[in-house]
Amino acid sequence: MVDAFCATWKLVESENFDEYMKALGVGFATRQVGNVTKPTVIISQEGDKVMIRTQSTFKNTEISFTLGEEFDETTADDRNCKSTVTLDGDKLVHVQKWDGKETKFVREIKDESEGIMGDVVCSQFVLKTYLKSINGAVKRW
C-alpha cells in the first residue's frame, strides 16, 4: 500500500550524496549545488498511478508510474533511465537502469518520529537520506 508514503516530505539529512553524484559523473559545480539543496518530495496516488514530485531551488522533477511497470524517467541530473517502482513488504523500491548501470532507491518509513529513511545502493557505497513529513503524522500500515 503506497498510501503510507503519500505525504509531503522534506530532506533533513543525507550521507554520501557527494560520492553518489561523483559515481554518476555529475560535475563539480552541480555537485556543490546538490550538496546544499534540501528538496521537498511529494508522494501521491490517484487510482493505480503513483506520482513522486521533487521540488527544489535547483530543479523540479516529476514521475508518474504504475507499480511494477517499467517507465521512462529523466532524472534531475538529466540521465534517461528505464525505471521500475515496486513495493517489497513495507518498502518502496525504485530501480533506475541506464547505460548498463543500475541504482536502487529503497524508501522505508521507520516510525512517526523518524519519517522516511532511504538507501540508494550504488556499486561502491550506500547513500542514506532522511526525510520528515511536513504535513502531519506519518501514516503506517
Short mmCIF file of C-alpha atoms in Angstrom, two decimals:
data_model
loop_
_atom_site.label_atom_id
_atom_site.label_comp_id
_atom_site.label_asym_id
_atom_site.label_seq_id
_atom_site.Cartn_x
_atom_site.Cartn_y
_atom_site.Cartn_z
CA MET A 1 0.00 0.00 0.00
CA VAL A 2 1.65 3.15 -1.28
CA ASP A 3 -0.73 5.34 0.73
CA ALA A 4 1.57 5.10 3.77
CA PHE A 5 4.13 7.11 1.77
CA CYS A 6 1.61 9.64 0.43
CA ALA A 7 2.61 12.89 2.09
CA THR A 8 4.89 15.88 1.63
CA TRP A 9 8.42 15.19 2.84
CA LYS A 10 11.40 17.49 3.40
CA LEU A 11 15.00 16.28 3.20
CA VAL A 12 16.60 16.64 6.62
CA GLU A 13 19.97 14.98 6.08
CA SER A 14 21.89 12.81 3.64
CA GLU A 15 25.11 10.80 3.89
CA ASN A 16 27.46 10.07 0.94
CA PHE A 17 25.50 12.26 -1.50
CA ASP A 18 28.66 13.79 -2.99
CA GLU A 19 30.11 10.30 -3.57
CA TYR A 20 26.85 9.23 -5.21
CA MET A 21 26.92 12.21 -7.57
CA LYS A 22 30.61 11.58 -8.40
CA ALA A 23 29.79 7.96 -9.28
CA LEU A 24 27.08 9.23 -11.65
CA GLY A 25 29.58 11.55 -13.33
CA VAL A 26 28.00 14.78 -12.07
CA GLY A 27 30.35 17.76 -12.47
CA PHE A 28 31.91 19.71 -9.60
CA ALA A 29 29.71 22.83 -9.83
CA THR A 30 26.48 20.82 -9.98
CA ARG A 31 27.63 18.68 -7.03
CA GLN A 32 28.24 21.81 -4.95
CA VAL A 33 24.68 22.98 -5.60
CA GLY A 34 23.30 19.47 -5.00
CA ASN A 35 25.09 19.16 -1.67
CA VAL A 36 23.31 22.21 -0.21
CA THR A 37 19.89 21.60 -1.76
CA LYS A 38 17.14 20.34 0.58
CA PRO A 39 14.34 19.20 -1.73
CA THR A 40 10.71 18.66 -0.89
CA VAL A 41 9.33 15.30 -2.07
CA ILE A 42 5.59 14.98 -2.63
CA ILE A 43 4.26 11.43 -3.00
CA SER A 44 0.65 10.99 -4.06
CA GLN A 45 -1.58 8.37 -5.64
CA GLU A 46 -4.57 8.61 -7.96
CA GLY A 47 -6.09 5.23 -8.75
CA ASP A 48 -3.28 2.96 -9.98
CA LYS A 49 -0.96 5.89 -10.75
CA VAL A 50 1.66 7.00 -8.24
CA MET A 51 3.31 10.39 -8.58
CA ILE A 52 6.57 11.49 -7.00
CA ARG A 53 7.35 15.20 -7.37
CA THR A 54 10.69 16.52 -6.20
CA GLN A 55 10.90 20.29 -5.80
CA SER A 56 13.98 22.36 -5.04
CA THR A 57 15.61 25.66 -5.92
CA PHE A 58 17.91 23.66 -8.22
CA LYS A 59 15.42 21.70 -10.32
CA ASN A 60 11.94 20.20 -10.17
CA THR A 61 11.18 16.69 -11.39
CA GLU A 62 8.05 14.59 -11.55
CA ILE A 63 7.49 10.93 -12.31
CA SER A 64 4.19 9.13 -12.71
CA PHE A 65 4.02 5.35 -12.82
CA THR A 66 2.10 2.19 -12.06
CA LEU A 67 3.74 -0.12 -9.52
CA GLY A 68 5.65 -2.94 -11.18
CA GLU A 69 5.56 -1.42 -14.70
CA GLU A 70 8.68 -0.06 -16.38
CA PHE A 71 8.59 3.63 -17.36
CA ASP A 72 10.91 6.25 -18.86
CA GLU A 73 12.44 8.67 -16.36
CA THR A 74 14.61 11.75 -16.82
CA THR A 75 16.46 12.42 -13.56
CA ALA A 76 17.44 15.76 -12.01
CA ASP A 77 20.94 15.27 -13.46
CA ASP A 78 19.41 14.59 -16.92
CA ARG A 79 20.02 10.83 -17.09
CA ASN A 80 17.48 8.98 -19.22
CA CYS A 81 16.57 5.82 -17.33
CA LYS A 82 14.28 2.85 -17.60
CA SER A 83 12.76 2.71 -14.14
CA THR A 84 10.51 0.40 -12.15
CA VAL A 85 8.97 1.03 -8.72
CA THR A 86 7.62 -1.84 -6.61
CA LEU A 87 6.50 -2.50 -3.06
CA ASP A 88 8.61 -5.04 -1.19
CA GLY A 89 6.79 -5.57 2.08
CA ASP A 90 6.77 -2.15 3.70
CA LYS A 91 9.49 -0.72 1.43
CA LEU A 92 9.08 1.32 -1.74
CA VAL A 93 11.81 0.13 -4.14
CA HIS A 94 12.76 2.30 -7.14
CA VAL A 95 15.24 0.82 -9.65
CA GLN A 96 16.82 3.02 -12.35
CA LYS A 97 18.75 1.48 -15.27
CA TRP A 98 20.80 3.41 -17.82
CA ASP A 99 23.94 2.80 -19.91
CA GLY A 100 24.49 -0.62 -18.34
CA LYS A 101 24.34 0.86 -14.82
CA GLU A 102 21.75 0.45 -12.08
CA THR A 103 20.75 2.36 -8.96
CA LYS A 104 18.25 1.12 -6.38
CA PHE A 105 16.38 3.52 -4.04
CA VAL A 106 14.77 1.82 -1.04
CA ARG A 107 12.37 4.04 0.90
CA GLU A 108 11.10 2.83 4.25
CA ILE A 109 9.02 4.50 6.94
CA LYS A 110 10.73 3.71 10.23
CA ASP A 111 8.24 5.31 12.65
CA GLU A 112 6.31 8.54 13.20
CA SER A 113 9.30 10.33 14.71
CA GLU A 114 11.90 9.25 12.14
CA GLY A 115 9.96 9.73 8.91
CA ILE A 116 11.26 8.12 5.70
CA MET A 117 14.74 6.68 5.57
CA GLY A 118 16.07 6.00 2.12
CA ASP A 119 19.03 3.93 0.97
CA VAL A 120 20.37 4.33 -2.54
CA VAL A 121 22.54 1.36 -3.39
CA CYS A 122 25.29 2.07 -5.88
CA SER A 123 28.21 -0.21 -6.70
CA GLN A 124 30.67 1.43 -4.28
CA PHE A 125 28.58 2.73 -1.37
CA VAL A 126 25.14 3.39 0.09
CA LEU A 127 23.65 6.89 0.05
CA LYS A 128 21.38 7.44 3.04
CA THR A 129 18.66 10.08 3.17
CA TYR A 130 16.36 11.10 5.98
CA LEU A 131 13.07 12.88 5.29
CA LYS A 132 10.42 14.22 7.66
CA SER A 133 6.73 14.69 6.92
CA ILE A 134 5.79 18.35 6.81
CA ASN A 135 2.03 17.86 6.60
CA GLY A 136 1.09 15.77 9.58
CA ALA A 137 1.83 12.44 11.15
CA VAL A 138 3.34 9.66 9.13
CA LYS A 139 0.80 7.05 8.09
CA ARG A 140 1.68 3.46 8.91
CA TRP A 141 0.47 0.10 7.65
#
